């Protein structure tokens, strides 16, 4: 028996990297009986049946698990948002940040296509970068064309398991290609009619990039908050956690409660008003969802 990590899952086969070699493995029937599916990123024990094939016998305990993309043991999420084409969306970014924080995955915000900015849009993006850095997020401005920010991104990837996420057309594959040109990942031209890129990534695979492992995926398909309880939501806004300690009531939702320190911080300009507006809309969305049984 040997140990390894699943690097790719495709058509019922799991490609396990062990001591520099890749084994094409199938899962034992016991996994199906237990309703357990091996995931990319899983650390596994397997039995080699030849120089290149084998069977997975055990799956190690998972640090975390994502459904879409189906991957386990992710250490950080590289959230790629383009400055333009498609336009930067702070509300969509905040949605991603909540989902990533809820999985206890460290987020890194990457703003791509910086080379396409003009004067006015450059100032707007600079304000967002300042705001998110002040909250405590790691923000990297990049360009696959000028190579700006790529060295900084490569440093963050080294020695870690990362998932790259973001809406289609933001340049995820372009960035990975710039970091490792031999990948030749397909890049979808942005569809200006729909304002979204074509899906060009077909399966989940851990790729060796800049000394780390990176999952290039079709992006997060499920962006609903169905796995998050309403009273947990404030915890996934780091600046709310800090100011929330000053609220009069424990468990304050920061909506209509009296003497709410978070709302006071918003009114004082210490918390960006758009962050609070996004939070309020997320609360309303969660209140409208059907109860889970």
Tab-separated table of C-alpha atoms in Angstrom:
chain	number	residue	atom	x	y	z
A	1	UNK	CA	0.000	0.000	0.000
A	2	UNK	CA	1.084	3.565	-0.708
A	3	UNK	CA	-0.039	7.104	0.070
A	4	UNK	CA	-0.674	9.957	-2.318
A	5	UNK	CA	-2.940	12.840	-3.291
A	6	UNK	CA	-5.668	12.891	-5.951
A	7	UNK	CA	-4.612	15.373	-8.635
A	8	UNK	CA	-7.425	14.826	-11.147
A	9	UNK	CA	-10.822	13.115	-11.347
A	10	UNK	CA	-12.190	12.189	-14.751
A	11	UNK	CA	-14.726	9.611	-15.971
A	12	UNK	CA	-14.630	7.515	-12.800
A	13	UNK	CA	-10.825	7.470	-12.587
A	14	UNK	CA	-8.744	9.208	-9.922
A	15	UNK	CA	-5.196	10.209	-10.801
A	16	UNK	CA	-3.081	9.881	-7.650
A	17	UNK	CA	0.349	11.519	-7.309
A	18	UNK	CA	2.675	9.470	-5.134
A	19	UNK	CA	6.437	10.002	-4.863
A	20	UNK	CA	6.639	11.739	-8.218
A	21	UNK	CA	4.559	9.177	-10.113
A	22	UNK	CA	0.895	9.291	-11.143
A	23	UNK	CA	-1.351	6.229	-10.763
A	24	UNK	CA	-4.730	5.917	-12.494
A	25	UNK	CA	-6.975	4.536	-9.762
A	26	UNK	CA	-10.551	3.475	-9.249
A	27	UNK	CA	-12.414	3.734	-5.954
A	28	UNK	CA	-13.382	0.572	-4.112
A	29	UNK	CA	-17.077	-0.326	-3.979
A	30	UNK	CA	-17.086	0.371	-0.242
A	31	UNK	CA	-17.031	4.107	-0.991
A	32	UNK	CA	-20.243	3.855	-2.998
A	33	UNK	CA	-21.925	1.884	-0.204
A	34	UNK	CA	-20.916	4.570	2.302
A	35	UNK	CA	-21.973	7.305	-0.167
A	36	UNK	CA	-18.445	8.745	-0.104
A	37	UNK	CA	-16.892	10.093	-3.287
A	38	UNK	CA	-13.117	10.592	-3.524
A	39	UNK	CA	-12.356	14.224	-4.378
A	40	UNK	CA	-9.486	16.025	-6.040
A	41	UNK	CA	-7.208	17.134	-3.202
A	42	UNK	CA	-7.960	14.086	-1.048
A	43	UNK	CA	-4.997	12.428	0.616
A	44	UNK	CA	-5.486	8.706	0.081
A	45	UNK	CA	-4.098	5.252	0.748
A	46	UNK	CA	-4.072	3.117	-2.403
A	47	UNK	CA	-2.995	-0.307	-3.621
A	48	UNK	CA	-0.947	-0.277	-6.828
A	49	UNK	CA	-1.900	-3.111	-9.196
A	50	UNK	CA	0.722	-2.193	-11.792
A	51	UNK	CA	3.320	0.495	-12.512
A	52	UNK	CA	0.566	2.951	-13.476
A	53	UNK	CA	-2.744	1.695	-12.003
A	54	UNK	CA	-4.323	0.950	-8.655
A	55	UNK	CA	-7.312	1.052	-6.289
A	56	UNK	CA	-8.038	3.664	-3.617
A	57	UNK	CA	-8.520	1.975	-0.241
A	58	UNK	CA	-8.816	4.843	2.251
A	59	UNK	CA	-9.528	8.559	2.193
A	60	UNK	CA	-7.809	10.718	4.811
A	61	UNK	CA	-9.679	13.178	7.015
A	62	UNK	CA	-10.573	16.339	5.094
A	63	UNK	CA	-9.580	19.825	6.197
A	64	UNK	CA	-12.504	21.196	4.193
A	65	UNK	CA	-14.657	20.283	1.225
A	66	UNK	CA	-16.242	22.264	-1.598
A	67	UNK	CA	-19.214	21.014	-3.618
A	68	UNK	CA	-18.770	23.080	-6.766
A	69	UNK	CA	-15.953	22.788	-7.612
A	70	UNK	CA	-15.745	19.312	-5.985
A	71	UNK	CA	-12.397	19.528	-4.198
A	72	UNK	CA	-11.001	18.910	-0.708
A	73	UNK	CA	-8.194	20.221	1.508
A	74	UNK	CA	-7.981	23.680	-0.057
A	75	UNK	CA	-5.746	26.096	1.865
A	76	UNK	CA	-6.513	29.316	0.016
A	77	UNK	CA	-8.854	30.686	-2.644
A	78	UNK	CA	-7.513	32.969	-5.360
A	79	UNK	CA	-10.574	35.092	-6.160
A	80	UNK	CA	-9.987	36.561	-9.615
A	81	UNK	CA	-12.061	39.610	-10.527
A	82	UNK	CA	-11.355	41.636	-13.633
A	83	UNK	CA	-11.029	45.398	-13.427
A	84	UNK	CA	-12.969	45.641	-16.709
A	85	UNK	CA	-14.595	43.315	-19.262
A	86	UNK	CA	-16.461	42.084	-17.282
A	87	UNK	CA	-16.638	45.111	-14.986
A	88	UNK	CA	-15.482	44.740	-11.395
A	89	UNK	CA	-18.361	43.706	-9.123
A	90	UNK	CA	-17.834	44.355	-5.409
A	91	UNK	CA	-21.144	42.663	-4.560
A	92	UNK	CA	-20.146	39.445	-6.330
A	93	UNK	CA	-16.723	39.609	-4.663
A	94	UNK	CA	-18.381	39.980	-1.242
A	95	UNK	CA	-20.527	36.936	-2.013
A	96	UNK	CA	-17.412	34.906	-2.847
A	97	UNK	CA	-15.652	36.176	0.286
A	98	UNK	CA	-18.534	35.063	2.526
A	99	UNK	CA	-18.595	31.599	0.955
A	100	UNK	CA	-14.813	31.179	1.201
A	101	UNK	CA	-14.669	32.463	4.789
A	102	UNK	CA	-17.470	30.049	5.739
A	103	UNK	CA	-15.281	27.146	4.555
A	104	UNK	CA	-12.314	28.422	6.586
A	105	UNK	CA	-10.310	29.002	3.421
A	106	UNK	CA	-7.993	32.021	3.291
A	107	UNK	CA	-9.028	34.366	0.448
A	108	UNK	CA	-6.629	36.265	-1.794
A	109	UNK	CA	-8.259	38.888	-4.018
A	110	UNK	CA	-6.694	39.179	-7.466
A	111	UNK	CA	-7.831	42.036	-9.691
A	112	UNK	CA	-6.917	41.157	-13.272
A	113	UNK	CA	-6.686	43.146	-16.516
A	114	UNK	CA	-5.274	46.203	-14.735
A	115	UNK	CA	-3.590	47.173	-18.030
A	116	UNK	CA	-7.028	47.922	-19.545
A	117	UNK	CA	-7.938	50.651	-17.046
A	118	UNK	CA	-8.250	54.310	-18.014
A	119	UNK	CA	-8.067	57.320	-15.688
A	120	UNK	CA	-11.538	57.311	-14.105
A	121	UNK	CA	-11.877	53.537	-13.807
A	122	UNK	CA	-8.318	53.351	-12.439
A	123	UNK	CA	-9.312	55.663	-9.566
A	124	UNK	CA	-12.421	53.585	-8.847
A	125	UNK	CA	-10.438	50.323	-8.681
A	126	UNK	CA	-7.789	52.016	-6.507
A	127	UNK	CA	-10.536	52.922	-3.999
A	128	UNK	CA	-11.734	49.309	-3.873
A	129	UNK	CA	-8.167	48.035	-3.444
A	130	UNK	CA	-7.643	50.489	-0.563
A	131	UNK	CA	-10.923	49.485	1.121
A	132	UNK	CA	-10.346	45.728	0.969
A	133	UNK	CA	-6.745	46.039	2.142
A	134	UNK	CA	-7.878	48.193	5.067
A	135	UNK	CA	-10.345	45.454	6.049
A	136	UNK	CA	-7.384	43.062	6.116
A	137	UNK	CA	-7.697	41.213	2.817
A	138	UNK	CA	-4.684	40.371	0.672
A	139	UNK	CA	-5.209	42.150	-2.676
A	140	UNK	CA	-2.980	41.731	-5.746
A	141	UNK	CA	-3.378	43.772	-8.937
A	142	UNK	CA	-2.329	41.783	-12.011
A	143	UNK	CA	-2.028	41.786	-15.778
A	144	UNK	CA	-1.354	38.695	-17.855
A	145	UNK	CA	-0.263	41.077	-20.646
A	146	UNK	CA	2.291	43.241	-18.819
A	147	UNK	CA	3.081	40.479	-16.246
A	148	UNK	CA	2.413	43.009	-13.473
A	149	UNK	CA	1.720	41.400	-10.083
A	150	UNK	CA	2.608	37.880	-11.271
A	151	UNK	CA	5.722	37.563	-9.070
A	152	UNK	CA	3.639	38.567	-6.054
A	153	UNK	CA	0.955	36.005	-6.950
A	154	UNK	CA	3.568	33.283	-7.498
A	155	UNK	CA	4.893	33.851	-3.971
A	156	UNK	CA	1.390	33.300	-2.534
A	157	UNK	CA	0.976	30.023	-4.469
A	158	UNK	CA	4.258	28.430	-3.412
A	159	UNK	CA	3.849	25.352	-1.214
A	160	UNK	CA	0.077	25.681	-0.893
A	161	UNK	CA	-3.084	24.090	-2.334
A	162	UNK	CA	-5.156	26.834	-3.955
A	163	UNK	CA	-8.432	26.992	-5.819
A	164	UNK	CA	-8.835	29.671	-8.476
A	165	UNK	CA	-12.357	31.061	-8.574
A	166	UNK	CA	-14.280	33.871	-10.212
A	167	UNK	CA	-16.892	34.407	-12.900
A	168	UNK	CA	-16.106	33.382	-16.455
A	169	UNK	CA	-14.098	35.752	-18.617
A	170	UNK	CA	-12.089	37.382	-15.821
A	171	UNK	CA	-8.814	35.859	-16.989
A	172	UNK	CA	-8.233	32.930	-14.618
A	173	UNK	CA	-6.718	30.694	-17.303
A	174	UNK	CA	-4.708	33.615	-18.761
A	175	UNK	CA	-3.080	34.228	-15.371
A	176	UNK	CA	-2.182	30.558	-14.912
A	177	UNK	CA	-0.799	30.416	-18.453
A	178	UNK	CA	1.318	33.506	-17.715
A	179	UNK	CA	2.700	31.843	-14.571
A	180	UNK	CA	3.329	28.546	-16.370
A	181	UNK	CA	3.242	28.954	-20.181
A	182	UNK	CA	3.485	25.216	-20.942
A	183	UNK	CA	-0.024	24.707	-19.479
A	184	UNK	CA	-1.664	26.219	-22.572
A	185	UNK	CA	-5.044	26.347	-20.840
A	186	UNK	CA	-7.838	27.436	-23.153
A	187	UNK	CA	-8.944	31.002	-22.635
A	188	UNK	CA	-12.490	31.937	-23.622
A	189	UNK	CA	-13.042	35.200	-25.399
A	190	UNK	CA	-15.424	37.414	-23.474
A	191	UNK	CA	-18.902	37.452	-24.920
A	192	UNK	CA	-19.727	41.164	-25.072
A	193	UNK	CA	-23.369	40.348	-25.829
A	194	UNK	CA	-23.863	38.426	-22.580
A	195	UNK	CA	-21.210	40.226	-20.542
A	196	UNK	CA	-19.832	36.901	-19.430
A	197	UNK	CA	-17.110	34.608	-20.713
A	198	UNK	CA	-17.604	31.232	-22.305
A	199	UNK	CA	-16.967	28.283	-20.002
A	200	UNK	CA	-13.711	26.824	-21.209
A	201	UNK	CA	-12.573	24.680	-18.246
A	202	UNK	CA	-14.083	21.199	-18.246
A	203	UNK	CA	-12.851	19.202	-15.239
A	204	UNK	CA	-11.246	19.727	-11.836
A	205	UNK	CA	-7.507	19.177	-11.787
A	206	UNK	CA	-4.670	20.160	-9.462
A	207	UNK	CA	-1.915	21.709	-11.540
A	208	UNK	CA	1.635	22.335	-10.395
A	209	UNK	CA	2.109	26.093	-10.679
A	210	UNK	CA	4.807	28.299	-9.100
A	211	UNK	CA	5.804	25.594	-6.617
A	212	UNK	CA	2.244	24.985	-5.402
A	213	UNK	CA	-0.861	23.077	-6.462
A	214	UNK	CA	-3.659	25.033	-8.127
A	215	UNK	CA	-7.148	23.844	-9.045
A	216	UNK	CA	-8.252	25.303	-12.352
A	217	UNK	CA	-11.998	24.793	-12.342
A	218	UNK	CA	-15.159	25.943	-14.136
A	219	UNK	CA	-15.584	28.379	-11.239
A	220	UNK	CA	-17.935	28.263	-8.297
A	221	UNK	CA	-21.214	26.985	-9.691
A	222	UNK	CA	-23.126	27.297	-6.405
A	223	UNK	CA	-23.113	30.826	-5.035
A	224	UNK	CA	-26.077	30.459	-2.698
A	225	UNK	CA	-25.775	30.765	1.066
A	226	UNK	CA	-27.731	27.567	1.724
A	227	UNK	CA	-25.008	26.104	3.990
A	228	UNK	CA	-24.727	29.243	6.138
A	229	UNK	CA	-26.976	30.134	9.085
A	230	UNK	CA	-28.225	33.718	9.354
A	231	UNK	CA	-26.559	34.347	12.721
A	232	UNK	CA	-23.206	33.249	11.223
A	233	UNK	CA	-23.240	35.835	8.420
A	234	UNK	CA	-21.798	38.778	10.433
A	235	UNK	CA	-18.762	36.641	11.305
A	236	UNK	CA	-17.843	36.448	7.616
A	237	UNK	CA	-17.469	40.226	7.375
A	238	UNK	CA	-14.155	40.752	9.250
A	239	UNK	CA	-14.747	44.461	9.934
A	240	UNK	CA	-18.159	43.595	11.446
A	241	UNK	CA	-16.466	41.200	13.854
A	242	UNK	CA	-14.207	43.992	15.075
A	243	UNK	CA	-16.852	46.704	15.486
A	244	UNK	CA	-19.549	44.228	16.552
A	245	UNK	CA	-17.892	43.818	19.947
A	246	UNK	CA	-19.187	47.311	20.746
A	247	UNK	CA	-22.845	46.498	20.004
A	248	UNK	CA	-25.270	46.718	22.935
A	249	UNK	CA	-26.825	43.310	22.252
A	250	UNK	CA	-25.028	40.012	21.879
A	251	UNK	CA	-25.970	38.337	18.611
A	252	UNK	CA	-26.714	41.726	17.025
A	253	UNK	CA	-27.555	41.276	13.341
A	254	UNK	CA	-26.682	44.940	12.637
A	255	UNK	CA	-30.005	45.615	10.898
A	256	UNK	CA	-32.455	47.414	13.203
A	257	UNK	CA	-31.093	46.799	16.708
A	258	UNK	CA	-30.525	49.905	18.879
A	259	UNK	CA	-26.984	51.028	19.731
A	260	UNK	CA	-25.413	48.959	16.946
A	261	UNK	CA	-21.692	49.760	16.710
A	262	UNK	CA	-21.484	48.383	13.155
A	263	UNK	CA	-24.153	50.754	11.821
A	264	UNK	CA	-22.473	53.612	13.683
A	265	UNK	CA	-19.162	52.704	11.985
A	266	UNK	CA	-20.901	52.726	8.583
A	267	UNK	CA	-22.397	56.183	9.282
A	268	UNK	CA	-18.956	57.427	10.379
A	269	UNK	CA	-17.387	56.173	7.139
A	270	UNK	CA	-15.217	53.618	8.938
A	271	UNK	CA	-16.930	50.704	7.131
A	272	UNK	CA	-17.554	51.153	3.374
A	273	UNK	CA	-21.289	51.739	2.865
A	274	UNK	CA	-21.372	49.345	-0.117
A	275	UNK	CA	-20.082	46.519	2.094
A	276	UNK	CA	-22.923	47.140	4.531
A	277	UNK	CA	-25.478	47.401	1.691
A	278	UNK	CA	-24.307	44.033	0.346
A	279	UNK	CA	-24.589	42.545	3.832
A	280	UNK	CA	-28.167	43.825	4.207
A	281	UNK	CA	-29.142	42.315	0.845
A	282	UNK	CA	-27.545	38.985	1.843
A	283	UNK	CA	-29.543	39.005	5.103
A	284	UNK	CA	-32.772	39.628	3.151
A	285	UNK	CA	-31.883	36.818	0.733
A	286	UNK	CA	-31.254	34.381	3.588
A	287	UNK	CA	-34.510	35.313	5.327
A	288	UNK	CA	-36.471	34.543	2.146
A	289	UNK	CA	-35.020	31.076	1.582
A	290	UNK	CA	-37.015	27.957	2.378
A	291	UNK	CA	-36.251	26.353	5.750
A	292	UNK	CA	-33.947	23.344	5.789
A	293	UNK	CA	-35.191	20.083	7.289
